[in-house]
Amino acid sequence: MICYAKLVTESAGSAAVSESLNTDNVVMNSLSVETSLSGNRVTSEIRSDSLNTLLSTLDDLLRCQITSESMIDNG
């Protein structure tokens, strides 16, 4: 079974946020993470053969995005 999540967020600093999350892009047999930018929207798509891995990866992406936005706002 393949689990899938799509996270779409809007941010004033979306280009910088997307660039910071692009380092987490990965394609393996059991996990795929792809982040893209469209206008002010950052979209991350995660696919995994494990629900636990999917949820952990989604949590990691959210934490990285929050940190990135915080650094942009305070930078």
N, C-alpha and C. Protein backbone atom coordinates (compact mmCIF):
# COMPACT_ATOMS: atom_id res chain seq x y z
N MET A 1 0.84 -1.17 0.00
CA MET A 1 0.00 0.00 0.00
C MET A 1 0.89 1.24 0.00
N ILE A 2 0.56 2.19 -0.86
CA ILE A 2 1.28 3.45 -0.92
C ILE A 2 0.45 4.52 -0.22
N CYS A 3 1.05 5.22 0.73
CA CYS A 3 0.41 6.32 1.44
C CYS A 3 0.87 7.62 0.79
N TYR A 4 -0.03 8.59 0.71
CA TYR A 4 0.26 9.84 0.01
C TYR A 4 -0.25 11.03 0.81
N ALA A 5 0.55 12.09 0.85
CA ALA A 5 0.12 13.34 1.48
C ALA A 5 0.61 14.49 0.60
N LYS A 6 -0.21 15.52 0.54
CA LYS A 6 0.15 16.73 -0.21
C LYS A 6 -0.06 17.91 0.72
N LEU A 7 1.00 18.66 0.94
CA LEU A 7 0.96 19.83 1.82
C LEU A 7 1.14 21.07 0.95
N VAL A 8 0.15 21.95 0.96
CA VAL A 8 0.21 23.20 0.20
C VAL A 8 0.09 24.35 1.18
N THR A 9 1.08 25.23 1.18
CA THR A 9 1.07 26.39 2.06
C THR A 9 1.39 27.64 1.27
N GLU A 10 0.97 28.78 1.79
CA GLU A 10 1.28 30.07 1.19
C GLU A 10 2.17 30.85 2.14
N SER A 11 3.13 31.56 1.55
CA SER A 11 4.09 32.30 2.36
C SER A 11 4.61 33.48 1.57
N ALA A 12 4.82 34.59 2.26
CA ALA A 12 5.42 35.76 1.60
C ALA A 12 6.83 35.44 1.12
N GLY A 13 7.54 34.62 1.85
CA GLY A 13 8.90 34.21 1.49
C GLY A 13 8.92 32.83 0.86
N SER A 14 7.93 32.53 0.04
CA SER A 14 7.76 31.18 -0.49
C SER A 14 8.97 30.69 -1.30
N ALA A 15 9.63 31.57 -2.05
CA ALA A 15 10.79 31.13 -2.84
C ALA A 15 11.91 30.63 -1.92
N ALA A 16 12.19 31.36 -0.87
CA ALA A 16 13.24 30.96 0.07
C ALA A 16 12.83 29.70 0.84
N VAL A 17 11.56 29.62 1.22
CA VAL A 17 11.07 28.44 1.93
C VAL A 17 11.19 27.21 1.04
N SER A 18 10.74 27.34 -0.20
CA SER A 18 10.81 26.22 -1.14
C SER A 18 12.25 25.78 -1.36
N GLU A 19 13.14 26.74 -1.52
CA GLU A 19 14.55 26.42 -1.73
C GLU A 19 15.13 25.68 -0.52
N SER A 20 14.75 26.10 0.67
CA SER A 20 15.27 25.42 1.87
C SER A 20 14.72 24.01 1.99
N LEU A 21 13.48 23.79 1.54
CA LEU A 21 12.89 22.46 1.62
C LEU A 21 13.34 21.55 0.48
N ASN A 22 13.80 22.12 -0.62
CA ASN A 22 14.26 21.31 -1.75
C ASN A 22 15.42 20.41 -1.38
N THR A 23 16.18 20.77 -0.37
CA THR A 23 17.29 19.92 0.06
C THR A 23 16.78 18.60 0.63
N ASP A 24 15.49 18.57 1.03
CA ASP A 24 14.90 17.35 1.57
C ASP A 24 14.28 16.47 0.49
N ASN A 25 14.31 16.92 -0.78
CA ASN A 25 13.76 16.09 -1.85
C ASN A 25 14.54 14.79 -1.94
N VAL A 26 13.80 13.69 -2.00
CA VAL A 26 14.42 12.37 -2.04
C VAL A 26 13.50 11.43 -2.81
N VAL A 27 14.10 10.51 -3.55
CA VAL A 27 13.34 9.46 -4.21
C VAL A 27 14.05 8.15 -3.93
N MET A 28 13.37 7.30 -3.15
CA MET A 28 13.88 5.97 -2.83
C MET A 28 12.75 4.99 -3.07
N ASN A 29 13.01 3.72 -2.92
CA ASN A 29 11.96 2.72 -3.11
C ASN A 29 10.81 2.91 -2.13
N SER A 30 11.12 3.23 -0.88
CA SER A 30 10.08 3.28 0.15
C SER A 30 9.61 4.69 0.49
N LEU A 31 10.27 5.73 -0.06
CA LEU A 31 9.92 7.10 0.29
C LEU A 31 10.24 8.05 -0.85
N SER A 32 9.30 8.95 -1.11
CA SER A 32 9.50 9.99 -2.13
C SER A 32 9.02 11.31 -1.55
N VAL A 33 9.87 12.33 -1.62
CA VAL A 33 9.51 13.67 -1.16
C VAL A 33 9.88 14.65 -2.27
N GLU A 34 8.89 15.43 -2.72
CA GLU A 34 9.13 16.42 -3.76
C GLU A 34 8.48 17.73 -3.36
N THR A 35 9.26 18.80 -3.35
CA THR A 35 8.75 20.13 -3.01
C THR A 35 8.90 21.02 -4.23
N SER A 36 7.84 21.79 -4.51
CA SER A 36 7.88 22.69 -5.66
C SER A 36 7.26 24.03 -5.29
N LEU A 37 7.50 25.01 -6.15
CA LEU A 37 7.03 26.38 -5.93
C LEU A 37 6.16 26.80 -7.09
N SER A 38 5.03 27.43 -6.79
CA SER A 38 4.16 28.02 -7.80
C SER A 38 3.59 29.31 -7.23
N GLY A 39 4.09 30.43 -7.72
CA GLY A 39 3.67 31.72 -7.18
C GLY A 39 4.12 31.84 -5.74
N ASN A 40 3.17 32.06 -4.83
CA ASN A 40 3.51 32.14 -3.41
C ASN A 40 3.13 30.86 -2.67
N ARG A 41 2.90 29.78 -3.43
CA ARG A 41 2.53 28.49 -2.83
C ARG A 41 3.69 27.50 -2.88
N VAL A 42 3.93 26.89 -1.74
CA VAL A 42 4.92 25.83 -1.63
C VAL A 42 4.15 24.52 -1.50
N THR A 43 4.43 23.58 -2.39
CA THR A 43 3.74 22.29 -2.39
C THR A 43 4.75 21.19 -2.14
N SER A 44 4.47 20.36 -1.14
CA SER A 44 5.30 19.19 -0.86
C SER A 44 4.43 17.96 -1.01
N GLU A 45 4.92 17.00 -1.79
CA GLU A 45 4.21 15.74 -1.97
C GLU A 45 5.08 14.62 -1.42
N ILE A 46 4.46 13.79 -0.58
CA ILE A 46 5.17 12.71 0.08
C ILE A 46 4.46 11.41 -0.24
N ARG A 47 5.24 10.41 -0.63
CA ARG A 47 4.71 9.07 -0.86
C ARG A 47 5.59 8.10 -0.07
N SER A 48 4.93 7.15 0.58
CA SER A 48 5.67 6.17 1.36
C SER A 48 4.88 4.87 1.42
N ASP A 49 5.59 3.77 1.59
CA ASP A 49 4.89 2.50 1.77
C ASP A 49 4.56 2.24 3.23
N SER A 50 4.84 3.21 4.10
CA SER A 50 4.56 3.09 5.53
C SER A 50 3.86 4.36 6.03
N LEU A 51 2.73 4.20 6.68
CA LEU A 51 2.01 5.34 7.22
C LEU A 51 2.85 6.06 8.28
N ASN A 52 3.55 5.31 9.12
CA ASN A 52 4.39 5.93 10.15
C ASN A 52 5.50 6.79 9.52
N THR A 53 6.12 6.29 8.47
CA THR A 53 7.16 7.05 7.78
C THR A 53 6.57 8.30 7.15
N LEU A 54 5.41 8.17 6.54
CA LEU A 54 4.74 9.32 5.93
C LEU A 54 4.46 10.40 6.97
N LEU A 55 3.91 10.01 8.10
CA LEU A 55 3.58 10.98 9.15
C LEU A 55 4.84 11.62 9.73
N SER A 56 5.88 10.84 9.94
CA SER A 56 7.14 11.38 10.46
C SER A 56 7.77 12.36 9.48
N THR A 57 7.73 12.02 8.20
CA THR A 57 8.29 12.89 7.17
C THR A 57 7.49 14.18 7.06
N LEU A 58 6.18 14.07 7.12
CA LEU A 58 5.32 15.26 7.08
C LEU A 58 5.60 16.15 8.28
N ASP A 59 5.77 15.56 9.44
CA ASP A 59 6.11 16.32 10.65
C ASP A 59 7.45 17.03 10.48
N ASP A 60 8.44 16.33 9.93
CA ASP A 60 9.76 16.94 9.69
C ASP A 60 9.66 18.12 8.73
N LEU A 61 8.90 17.95 7.65
CA LEU A 61 8.75 19.03 6.67
C LEU A 61 8.08 20.25 7.30
N LEU A 62 7.06 20.02 8.10
CA LEU A 62 6.38 21.14 8.76
C LEU A 62 7.33 21.88 9.69
N ARG A 63 8.11 21.14 10.45
CA ARG A 63 9.07 21.78 11.36
C ARG A 63 10.13 22.58 10.59
N CYS A 64 10.61 22.01 9.50
CA CYS A 64 11.60 22.72 8.67
C CYS A 64 11.00 23.98 8.06
N GLN A 65 9.75 23.88 7.62
CA GLN A 65 9.11 25.05 7.02
C GLN A 65 8.88 26.14 8.06
N ILE A 66 8.43 25.77 9.24
CA ILE A 66 8.23 26.75 10.31
C ILE A 66 9.55 27.43 10.65
N THR A 67 10.62 26.65 10.75
CA THR A 67 11.94 27.22 11.05
C THR A 67 12.39 28.17 9.95
N SER A 68 12.22 27.75 8.71
CA SER A 68 12.61 28.58 7.57
C SER A 68 11.84 29.89 7.55
N GLU A 69 10.53 29.83 7.74
CA GLU A 69 9.72 31.05 7.75
C GLU A 69 10.11 31.96 8.91
N SER A 70 10.42 31.38 10.05
CA SER A 70 10.83 32.16 11.21
C SER A 70 12.14 32.89 10.95
N MET A 71 13.08 32.21 10.30
CA MET A 71 14.37 32.83 9.98
C MET A 71 14.18 33.96 8.96
N ILE A 72 13.29 33.78 8.02
CA ILE A 72 13.02 34.82 7.02
C ILE A 72 12.38 36.03 7.69
N ASP A 73 11.40 35.78 8.55
CA ASP A 73 10.70 36.87 9.24
C ASP A 73 11.63 37.65 10.17
N ASN A 74 12.56 36.94 10.81
CA ASN A 74 13.45 37.59 11.78
C ASN A 74 14.80 37.98 11.19
N GLY A 75 15.02 37.63 9.91
CA GLY A 75 16.31 37.86 9.29
C GLY A 75 16.48 39.25 8.87
